[in-house]
XYZ file of C-alpha atoms in Angstrom:
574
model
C 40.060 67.443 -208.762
C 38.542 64.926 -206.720
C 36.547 62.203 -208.898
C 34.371 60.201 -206.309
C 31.391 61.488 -203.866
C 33.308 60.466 -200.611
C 36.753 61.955 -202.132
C 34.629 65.512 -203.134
C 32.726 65.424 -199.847
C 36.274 65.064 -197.959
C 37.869 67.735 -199.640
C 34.577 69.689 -198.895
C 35.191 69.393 -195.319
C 38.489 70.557 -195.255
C 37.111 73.828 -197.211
C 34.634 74.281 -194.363
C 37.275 73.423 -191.418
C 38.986 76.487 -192.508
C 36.501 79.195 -191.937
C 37.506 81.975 -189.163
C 41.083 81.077 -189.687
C 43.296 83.781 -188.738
C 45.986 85.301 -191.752
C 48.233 87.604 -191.523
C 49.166 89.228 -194.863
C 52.273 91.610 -195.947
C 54.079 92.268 -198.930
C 53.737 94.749 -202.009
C 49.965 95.735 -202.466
C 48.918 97.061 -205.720
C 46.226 98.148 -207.605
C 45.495 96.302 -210.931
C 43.951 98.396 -213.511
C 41.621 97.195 -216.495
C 40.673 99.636 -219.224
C 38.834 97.705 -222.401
C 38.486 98.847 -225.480
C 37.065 98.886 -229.160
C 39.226 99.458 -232.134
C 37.980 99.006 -235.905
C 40.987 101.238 -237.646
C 44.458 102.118 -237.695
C 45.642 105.232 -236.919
C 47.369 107.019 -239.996
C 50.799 108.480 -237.550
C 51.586 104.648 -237.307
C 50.757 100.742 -237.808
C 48.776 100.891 -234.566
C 44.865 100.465 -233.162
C 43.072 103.432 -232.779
C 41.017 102.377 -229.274
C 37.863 103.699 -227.780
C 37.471 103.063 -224.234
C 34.753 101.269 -223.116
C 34.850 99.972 -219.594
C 37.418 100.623 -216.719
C 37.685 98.139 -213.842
C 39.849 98.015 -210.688
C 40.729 95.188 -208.073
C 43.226 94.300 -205.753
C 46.697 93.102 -206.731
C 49.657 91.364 -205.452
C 49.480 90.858 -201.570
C 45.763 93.026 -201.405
C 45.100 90.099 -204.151
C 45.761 87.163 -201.846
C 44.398 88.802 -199.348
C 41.352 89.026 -200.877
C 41.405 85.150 -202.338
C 42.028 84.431 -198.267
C 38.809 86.456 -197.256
C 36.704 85.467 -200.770
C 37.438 81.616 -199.246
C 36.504 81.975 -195.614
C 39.939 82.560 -193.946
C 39.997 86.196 -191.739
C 42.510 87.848 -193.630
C 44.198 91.040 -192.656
C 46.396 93.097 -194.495
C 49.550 95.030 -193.554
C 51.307 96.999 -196.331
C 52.377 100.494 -197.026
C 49.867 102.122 -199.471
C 50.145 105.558 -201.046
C 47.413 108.352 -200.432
C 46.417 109.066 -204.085
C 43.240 107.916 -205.856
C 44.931 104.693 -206.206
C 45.254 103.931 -202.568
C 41.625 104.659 -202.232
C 40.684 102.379 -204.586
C 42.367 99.625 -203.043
C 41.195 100.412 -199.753
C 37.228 100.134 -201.280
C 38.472 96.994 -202.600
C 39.626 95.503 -199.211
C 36.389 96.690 -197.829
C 34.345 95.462 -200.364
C 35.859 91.753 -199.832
C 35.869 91.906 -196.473
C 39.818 92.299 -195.400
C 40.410 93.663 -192.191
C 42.532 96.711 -193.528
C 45.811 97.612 -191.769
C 47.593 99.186 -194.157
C 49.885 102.066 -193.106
C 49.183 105.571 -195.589
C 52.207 106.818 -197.002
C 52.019 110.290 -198.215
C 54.401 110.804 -201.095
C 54.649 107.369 -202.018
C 52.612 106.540 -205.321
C 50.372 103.479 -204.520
C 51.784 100.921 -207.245
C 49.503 100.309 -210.316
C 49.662 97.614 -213.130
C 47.635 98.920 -215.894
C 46.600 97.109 -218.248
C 44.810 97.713 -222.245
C 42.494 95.256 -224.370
C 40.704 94.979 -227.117
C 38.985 92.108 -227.874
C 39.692 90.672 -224.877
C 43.765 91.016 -225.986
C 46.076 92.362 -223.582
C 47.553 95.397 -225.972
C 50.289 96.658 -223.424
C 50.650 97.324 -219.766
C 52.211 99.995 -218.028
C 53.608 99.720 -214.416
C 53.209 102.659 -211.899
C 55.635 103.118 -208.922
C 59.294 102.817 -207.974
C 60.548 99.689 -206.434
C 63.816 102.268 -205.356
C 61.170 104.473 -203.647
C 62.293 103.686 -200.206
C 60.368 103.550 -197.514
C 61.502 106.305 -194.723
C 62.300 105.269 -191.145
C 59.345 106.436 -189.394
C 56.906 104.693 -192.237
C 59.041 101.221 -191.423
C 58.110 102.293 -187.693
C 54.763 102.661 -188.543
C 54.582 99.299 -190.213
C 56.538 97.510 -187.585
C 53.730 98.986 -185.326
C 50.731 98.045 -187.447
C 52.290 94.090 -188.128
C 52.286 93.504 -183.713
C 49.182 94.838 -183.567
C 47.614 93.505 -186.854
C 49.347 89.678 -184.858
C 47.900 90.532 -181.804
C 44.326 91.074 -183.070
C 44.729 87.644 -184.942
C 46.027 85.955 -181.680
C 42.787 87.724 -179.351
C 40.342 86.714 -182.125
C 40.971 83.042 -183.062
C 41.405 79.436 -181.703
C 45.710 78.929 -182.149
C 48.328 80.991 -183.969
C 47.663 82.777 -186.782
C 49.089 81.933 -189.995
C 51.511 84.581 -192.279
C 51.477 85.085 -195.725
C 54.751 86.802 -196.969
C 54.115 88.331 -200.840
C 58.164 90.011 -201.214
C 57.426 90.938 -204.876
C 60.739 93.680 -204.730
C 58.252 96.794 -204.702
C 59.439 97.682 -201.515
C 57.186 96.567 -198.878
C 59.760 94.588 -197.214
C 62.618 96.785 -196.222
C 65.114 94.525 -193.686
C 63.947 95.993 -190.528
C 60.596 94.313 -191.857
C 61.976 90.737 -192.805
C 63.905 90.619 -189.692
C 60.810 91.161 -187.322
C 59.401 88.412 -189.574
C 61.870 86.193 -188.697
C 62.410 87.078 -185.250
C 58.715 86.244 -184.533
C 58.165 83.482 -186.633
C 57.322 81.646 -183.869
C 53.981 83.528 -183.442
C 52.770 81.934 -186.580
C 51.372 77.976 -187.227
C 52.033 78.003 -190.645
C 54.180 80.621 -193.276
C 53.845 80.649 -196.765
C 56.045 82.470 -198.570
C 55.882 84.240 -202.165
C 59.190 86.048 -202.887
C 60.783 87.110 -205.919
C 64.018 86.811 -204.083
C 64.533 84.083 -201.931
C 68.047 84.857 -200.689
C 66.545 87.618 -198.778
C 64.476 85.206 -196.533
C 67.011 82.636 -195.044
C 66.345 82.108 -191.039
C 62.610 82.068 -192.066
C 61.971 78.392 -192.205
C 58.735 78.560 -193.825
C 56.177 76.255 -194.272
C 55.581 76.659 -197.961
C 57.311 78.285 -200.936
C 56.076 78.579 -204.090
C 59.083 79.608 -206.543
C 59.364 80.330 -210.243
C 62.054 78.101 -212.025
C 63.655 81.184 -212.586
C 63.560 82.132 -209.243
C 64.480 78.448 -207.905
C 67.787 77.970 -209.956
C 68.567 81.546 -208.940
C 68.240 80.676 -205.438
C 70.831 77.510 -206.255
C 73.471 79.804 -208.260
C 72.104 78.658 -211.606
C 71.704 79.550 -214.913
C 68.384 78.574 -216.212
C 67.910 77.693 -219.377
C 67.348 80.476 -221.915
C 63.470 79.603 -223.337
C 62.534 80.641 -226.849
C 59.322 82.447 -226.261
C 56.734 83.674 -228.827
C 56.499 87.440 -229.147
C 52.581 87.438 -227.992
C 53.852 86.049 -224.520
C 56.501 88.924 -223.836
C 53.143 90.664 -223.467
C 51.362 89.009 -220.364
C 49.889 90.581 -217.728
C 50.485 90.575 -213.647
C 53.995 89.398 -212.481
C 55.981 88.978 -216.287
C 59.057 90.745 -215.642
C 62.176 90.535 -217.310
C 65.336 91.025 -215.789
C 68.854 91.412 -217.644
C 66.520 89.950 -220.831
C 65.735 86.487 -219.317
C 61.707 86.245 -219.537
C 60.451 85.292 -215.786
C 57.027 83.945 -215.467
C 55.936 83.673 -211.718
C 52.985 82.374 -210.169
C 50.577 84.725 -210.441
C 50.215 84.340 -213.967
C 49.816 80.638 -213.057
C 47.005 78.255 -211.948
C 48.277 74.620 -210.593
C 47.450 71.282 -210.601
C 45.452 68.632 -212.666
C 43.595 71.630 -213.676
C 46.881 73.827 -213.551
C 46.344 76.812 -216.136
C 49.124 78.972 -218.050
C 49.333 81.537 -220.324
C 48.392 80.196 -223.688
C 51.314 79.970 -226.209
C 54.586 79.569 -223.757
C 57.085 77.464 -224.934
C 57.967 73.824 -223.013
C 61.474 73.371 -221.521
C 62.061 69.118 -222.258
C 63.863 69.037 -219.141
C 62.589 71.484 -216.332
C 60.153 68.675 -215.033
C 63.225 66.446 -214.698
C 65.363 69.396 -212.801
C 63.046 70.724 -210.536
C 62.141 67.055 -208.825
C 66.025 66.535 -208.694
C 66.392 69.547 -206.877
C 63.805 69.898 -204.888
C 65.201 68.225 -202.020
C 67.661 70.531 -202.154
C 65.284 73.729 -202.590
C 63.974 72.542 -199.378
C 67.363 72.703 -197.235
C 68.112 76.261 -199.289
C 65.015 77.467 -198.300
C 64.074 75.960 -195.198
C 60.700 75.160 -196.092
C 58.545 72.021 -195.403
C 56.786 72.440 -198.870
C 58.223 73.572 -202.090
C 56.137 74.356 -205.276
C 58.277 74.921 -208.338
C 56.200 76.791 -211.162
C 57.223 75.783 -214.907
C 54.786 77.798 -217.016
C 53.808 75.862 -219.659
C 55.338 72.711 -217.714
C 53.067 72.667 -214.919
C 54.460 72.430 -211.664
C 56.286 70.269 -209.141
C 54.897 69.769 -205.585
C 56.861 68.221 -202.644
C 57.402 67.876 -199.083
C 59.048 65.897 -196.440
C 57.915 62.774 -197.731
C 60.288 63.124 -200.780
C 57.792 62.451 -203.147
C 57.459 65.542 -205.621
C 54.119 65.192 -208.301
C 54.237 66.855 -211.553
C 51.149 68.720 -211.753
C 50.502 68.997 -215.905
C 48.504 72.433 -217.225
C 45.353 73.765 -219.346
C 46.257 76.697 -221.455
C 43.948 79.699 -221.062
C 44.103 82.695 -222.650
C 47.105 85.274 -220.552
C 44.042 87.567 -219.838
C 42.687 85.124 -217.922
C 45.041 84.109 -215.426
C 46.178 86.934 -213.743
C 45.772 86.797 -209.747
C 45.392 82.839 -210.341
C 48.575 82.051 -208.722
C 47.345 84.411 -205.580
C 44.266 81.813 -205.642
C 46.122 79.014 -205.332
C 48.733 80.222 -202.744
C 45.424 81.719 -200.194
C 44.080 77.766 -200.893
C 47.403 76.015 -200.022
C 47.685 78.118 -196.883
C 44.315 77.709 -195.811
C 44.569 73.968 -196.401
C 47.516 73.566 -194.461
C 46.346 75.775 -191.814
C 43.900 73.609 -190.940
C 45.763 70.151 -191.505
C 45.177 68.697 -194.286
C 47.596 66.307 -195.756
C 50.204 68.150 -198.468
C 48.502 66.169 -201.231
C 44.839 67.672 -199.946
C 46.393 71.022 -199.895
C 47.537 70.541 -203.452
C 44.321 69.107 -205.104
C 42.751 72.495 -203.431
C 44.707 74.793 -204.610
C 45.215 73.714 -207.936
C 41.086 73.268 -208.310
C 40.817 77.360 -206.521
C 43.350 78.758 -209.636
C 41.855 76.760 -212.077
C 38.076 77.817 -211.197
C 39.029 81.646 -211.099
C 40.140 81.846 -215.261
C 36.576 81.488 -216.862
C 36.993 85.215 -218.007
C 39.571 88.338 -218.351
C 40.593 90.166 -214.540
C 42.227 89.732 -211.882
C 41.658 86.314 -210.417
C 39.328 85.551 -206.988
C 38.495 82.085 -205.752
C 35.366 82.052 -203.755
C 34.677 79.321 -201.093
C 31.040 78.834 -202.513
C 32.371 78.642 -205.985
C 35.163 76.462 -204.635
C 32.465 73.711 -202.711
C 30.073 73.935 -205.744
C 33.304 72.877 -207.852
C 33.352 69.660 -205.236
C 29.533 69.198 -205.818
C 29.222 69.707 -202.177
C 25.385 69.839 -201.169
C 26.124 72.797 -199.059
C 27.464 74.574 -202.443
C 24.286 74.767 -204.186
C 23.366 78.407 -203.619
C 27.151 78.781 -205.099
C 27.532 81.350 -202.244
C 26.483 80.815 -198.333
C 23.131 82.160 -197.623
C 23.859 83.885 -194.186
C 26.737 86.808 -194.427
C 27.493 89.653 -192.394
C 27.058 93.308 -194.237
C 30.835 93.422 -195.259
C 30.591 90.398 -196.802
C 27.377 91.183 -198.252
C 28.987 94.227 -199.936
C 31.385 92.370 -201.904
C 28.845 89.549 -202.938
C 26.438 92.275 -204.008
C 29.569 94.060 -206.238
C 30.433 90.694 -208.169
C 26.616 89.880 -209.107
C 25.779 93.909 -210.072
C 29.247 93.686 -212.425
C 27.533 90.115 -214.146
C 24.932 91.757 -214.892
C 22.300 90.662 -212.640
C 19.354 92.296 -211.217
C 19.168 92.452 -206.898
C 15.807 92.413 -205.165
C 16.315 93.437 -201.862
C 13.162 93.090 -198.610
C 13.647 93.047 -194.788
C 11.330 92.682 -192.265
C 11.080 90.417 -188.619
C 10.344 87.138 -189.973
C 9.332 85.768 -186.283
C 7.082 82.925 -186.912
C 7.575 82.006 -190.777
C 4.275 80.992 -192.661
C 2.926 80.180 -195.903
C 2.110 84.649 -196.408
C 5.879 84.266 -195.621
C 6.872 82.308 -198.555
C 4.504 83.292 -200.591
C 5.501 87.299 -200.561
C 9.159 86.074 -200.807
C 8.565 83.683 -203.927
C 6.872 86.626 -205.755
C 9.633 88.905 -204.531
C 12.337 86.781 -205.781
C 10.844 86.898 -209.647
C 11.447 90.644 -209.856
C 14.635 89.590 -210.241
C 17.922 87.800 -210.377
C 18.736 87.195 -206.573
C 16.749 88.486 -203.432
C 18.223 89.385 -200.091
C 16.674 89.703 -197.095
C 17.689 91.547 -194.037
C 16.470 90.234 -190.881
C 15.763 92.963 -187.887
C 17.679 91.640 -184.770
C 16.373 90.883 -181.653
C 16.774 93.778 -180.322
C 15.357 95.551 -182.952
C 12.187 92.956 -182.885
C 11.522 94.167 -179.101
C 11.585 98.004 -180.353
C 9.443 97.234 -182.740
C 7.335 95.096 -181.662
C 7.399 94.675 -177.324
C 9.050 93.336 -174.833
C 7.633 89.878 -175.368
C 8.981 89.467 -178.845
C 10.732 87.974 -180.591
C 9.087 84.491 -180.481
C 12.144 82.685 -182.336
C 15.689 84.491 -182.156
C 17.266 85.829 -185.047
C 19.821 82.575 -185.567
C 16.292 80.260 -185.850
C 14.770 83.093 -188.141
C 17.819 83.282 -190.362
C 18.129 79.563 -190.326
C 14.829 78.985 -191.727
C 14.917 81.883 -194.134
C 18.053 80.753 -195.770
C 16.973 77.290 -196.257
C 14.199 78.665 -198.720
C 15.083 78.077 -202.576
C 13.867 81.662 -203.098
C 15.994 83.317 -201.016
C 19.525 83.977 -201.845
C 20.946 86.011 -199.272
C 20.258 86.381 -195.895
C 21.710 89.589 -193.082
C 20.971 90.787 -189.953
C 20.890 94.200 -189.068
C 20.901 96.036 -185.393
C 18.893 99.208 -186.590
C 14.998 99.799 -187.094
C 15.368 101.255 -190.426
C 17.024 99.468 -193.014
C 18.520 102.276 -194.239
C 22.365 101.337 -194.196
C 21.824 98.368 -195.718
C 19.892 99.869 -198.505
C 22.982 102.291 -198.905
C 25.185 99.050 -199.154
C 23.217 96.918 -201.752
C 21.704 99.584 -203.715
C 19.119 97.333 -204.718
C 17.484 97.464 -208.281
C 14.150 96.510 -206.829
C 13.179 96.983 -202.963
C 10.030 95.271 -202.032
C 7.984 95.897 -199.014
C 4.400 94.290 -198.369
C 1.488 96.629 -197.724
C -1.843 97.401 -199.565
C -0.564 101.241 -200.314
C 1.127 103.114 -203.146
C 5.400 102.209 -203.725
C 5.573 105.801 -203.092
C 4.554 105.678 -199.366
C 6.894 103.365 -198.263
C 9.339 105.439 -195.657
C 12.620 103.891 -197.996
C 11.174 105.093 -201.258
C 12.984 108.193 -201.154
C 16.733 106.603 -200.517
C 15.493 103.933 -203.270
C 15.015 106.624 -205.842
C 17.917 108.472 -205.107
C 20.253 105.452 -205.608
C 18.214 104.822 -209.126
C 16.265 101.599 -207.327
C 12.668 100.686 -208.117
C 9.889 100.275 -205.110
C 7.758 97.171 -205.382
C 4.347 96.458 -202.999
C 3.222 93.360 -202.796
C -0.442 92.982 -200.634
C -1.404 91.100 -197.424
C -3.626 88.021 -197.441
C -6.574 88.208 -194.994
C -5.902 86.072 -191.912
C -2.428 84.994 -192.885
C -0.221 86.543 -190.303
C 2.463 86.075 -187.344
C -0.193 87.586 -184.911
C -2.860 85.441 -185.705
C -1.094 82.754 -185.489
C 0.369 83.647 -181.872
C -3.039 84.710 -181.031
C -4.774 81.237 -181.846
C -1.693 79.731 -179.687
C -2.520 82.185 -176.740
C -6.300 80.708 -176.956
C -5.591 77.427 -177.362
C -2.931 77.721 -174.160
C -5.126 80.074 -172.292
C -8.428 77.219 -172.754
C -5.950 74.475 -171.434
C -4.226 76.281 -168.647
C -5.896 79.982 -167.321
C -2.647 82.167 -166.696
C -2.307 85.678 -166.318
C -3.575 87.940 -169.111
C -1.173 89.952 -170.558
C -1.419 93.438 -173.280
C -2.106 92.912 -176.797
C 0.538 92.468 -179.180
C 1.821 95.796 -181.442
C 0.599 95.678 -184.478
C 2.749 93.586 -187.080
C 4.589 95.685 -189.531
C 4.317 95.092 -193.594
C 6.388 91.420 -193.398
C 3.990 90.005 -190.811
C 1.279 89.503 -192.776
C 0.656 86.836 -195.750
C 0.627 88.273 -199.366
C -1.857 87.754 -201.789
C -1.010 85.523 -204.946
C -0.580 88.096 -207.509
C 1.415 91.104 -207.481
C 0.304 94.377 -206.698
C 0.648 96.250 -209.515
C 1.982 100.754 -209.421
């Protein structure tokens, strides 16, 4: 992590170069399950907890997972991977929508969407079962349809962006990758600035010449026709979530149960090898001739990792345990943060400090691990990163940002109005809004919608100086813009736990109290303040132009609607 202001504020910059970039992602999507539970007895049919389930939560795993860390950190990530149409699939499409992927996946009807489920109590991972069949081939017309979806998923990419896009290959042996897939890949590799590439099994990806790998030791000496070394590993690891397999009884940790870095974090309890640290930099030059790639990272587990690239100079990155519930999705973190960092040039070492600090930010608490660019920059101590979250999104993004404060707990205020000529009524109505609650969004009527509303000579300010200024205020959290004259939609997208409108009349006769109710919000009105309003103030600069310079009279102004006028200091009360 970086320890000085210019150091932070340099890494900062590299996190805010890569916005917009262009990623392609394929590989085995999944759908990781959480069900929590309570258990106070044993059952009497056998030594084991009798649970009561308490909560159930879903997000996206494996390649929808990095896909999601890409999009969660600013990068425009879009997914290609078959997914099954069962309740599964659907719930991994609402999570790509949620976080803002651009969802190509290609629907495969008879082929179970893969699921990692997994059970806790007290926030111990009890057991986790694995749905769907890595030997569940893929027919020829569904590797058709995803050759289809990848040009056109590259082509959208290419038409929407500055440069090549950059690839993200997640081959986790689920089946997303038959060889008609890998060899397009490689044929067309050229298409791509950088590839990163997460693979189980590297043998199946010479020609590739990536730009990054990110092995396993056990994948790394199986990729050099070597035995690893046979770890003696506590009983409470064999039970870790995400990607712990174990194949022909060797334990395999891979990296998405890691973090990386000075901050690297691992499941809590693994045992140390005394001489993996010392292997993996002796062969990592020649990891990087196997593989082809300009960057190898060699995961350890409880070792850390070892970083290198061209310049020959591989750094042990050393590890903070965490509890295993905690870390799942991290290594998906830290792969989306490498490949954005490289994407945009930054130096390898750059890249690395990034990506390490993105895993290692994500494990505060059990579930599936997302690194978010505003947590990310706030991390830095970047001034920009003070909100924790940028202030203007767009409604997908709002979506997702609105799902991860509801699940903490938090309450969401949510106002809209035109906001043309800001004023002290202005902040004032906002500022009272805001203490209904935890965080307050406002959506902002477009220009468009401003002339509809208002008359052709309206706006005064367009909607990027409106949103400008309303973002800068400490009281507001979130800021949108919407196209429509209702607010409506968005109200359907936040479901907001208070909506506040300004206006000296009853909750109830607002025109969105009904669709507030029905979604089980609350309807706020705060009251105007006598001559504290946007067409006052135009009128008074009308006068004081018209005195100066006679011009051409023109039609009144339409009356302002509830968020033109200035609020009075106390609430109004239903």
């Amino acid at each position: 992590m970086a320890t000085g202001a210019a150091e932070q504020r340099r890494l900062a910059a590299v996190v805010n170069g890569w916005v917009g970039r262009g990623v392609l992602v394929v590989g085995d999507a999944m759908l990781d399950e959480w069900r929590f539970a309570d258990s106070d007895r044993l059952c009497r049919e056998a030594p084991a907890p009798v649970l009561t389930l308490r909560r159930r939560l879903v997000a996206a795993g494996g390649a929808a997972n990095t896909a999601v860390n890409l999009a969660a950190l600013g990068g425009r990530a879009a997914l290609v991977a078959p997914v099954g149409t069962d309740v599964a699939g659907d719930e991994l499409h609402d999570c790509l929508d949620r976080a803002g992927v651009w969802d190509r996946t290609v629907s495969q009807p008879g082929r179970p969407t893969p699921i990692k489920r997994r059970l806790l109590a007290g926030n111990q991972i009890l057991v986790r079962e694995d749905e769907g069949d890595a030997d569940d081939r893929l027919t020829d017309e569904a590797v058709g349809h995803l050759l289809a979806a990848l040009a056109r998923a590259t082509d959208e990419l290419r038409a929407g962006g500055e440069g090549d896009p950059t690839l993200v290959i997640c081959d986790y042996g689920a089946g997303a990758l038959p060889p008609p897939v890998r060899d397009w890949l490689v044929r067309h590799r050229d298409l791509f600035a950088i590839v990163a590439l997460d693979a189980h099994d590297l043998t199946e990806w010479r020609g590739l010449a990536p730009t990054v790998v990110t092995p396993s030791f056990a994948e790394a000496t199986r990729l050099l026709d070597a035995e690893p070394p046979r770890p003696v590993v506590p009983d409470a690891v064999s039970l870790l979530p995400s990607e712990t397999s174990i194949p022909s009884g060797d334990l395999e940790l891979t990296g998405d149960e890691l973090g990386f870095a000075d901050h690297q974090v691992v499941a809590a309890g693994a045992e140390p090898y005394a001489d993996r640290v010392e292997v993996a930099r002796s062969r990592l030059p020649e990891l990087r001739e196997r593989t082809g790639a300009d960057v190898v990272a060699v995961t350890l587990d409880a070792d850390g990792s070892v970083v290198g690239g061209a310049d020959g100079q591989p750094r042990h990155n050393a590890t903070t345990p965490v509890p295993a519930s905690h870390t799942v999705g991290a290594g998906d973190s830290y792969l989306a943060a490498m490949t954005l960092a490289l994407a945009a040039d930054a130096p390898l070492h750059t890249a690395a400090q990034l990506a390490q600090l993105a895993a290692a930010i994500t494990v505060s608490e059990t579930g599936t691990c997302v690194c978010d660019r505003g947590d990310l920059l706030a991390a830095l101590g970047a001034p920009e990163a003070g909100g924790r979250w940028p202030s203007v999104v767009d409604p997908v993004g709002l979506a997702a940002l609105v799902d991860r404060h509801r699940s903490a707990g938090r309450t969401i205020v949510f106002t809209n109005g035109c906001f043309d000529v800001l004023h002290r009524g202005h902040v004032r109505y906002l500022e009272q809004a805001r203490a209904l609650g935890d965080l307050l969004i406002v959506a902002v009527n477009s220009d468009d919608s401003v002339r509809r509303l208002k008359g052709p000579d309206r706006p005064v300010n367009p909607v990027e100086d409106r949103v400008a200024v309303l973002a800068a205020l400490s009281c507001v959290d979130f800021v949108v813009v919407f196209e429509e004259d209702s607010p409506g939609a968005l109200i359907e997208v936040v479901r907001p736990d208070v909506y506040v409108k300004g206006g000296d009349y009853p909750p109830e006769l607002v025109p969105e109290a009904p669709l507030v109710h029905d979604l089980g919000g609350e309807v706020r009105t705060l009251g105007y303040v006598p001559d504290r309003s946007t067409s006052a103030i135009i009128d008074r600069i009308r006068a004081h132009g018209s005195a100066r310079a006679p011009a051409a009279g023109r039609g009144p102004s339409r009356p302002e609607s509830d968020d033109e006028g200035a609020f009075q200091s106390s609430e109004r009360r239903r």
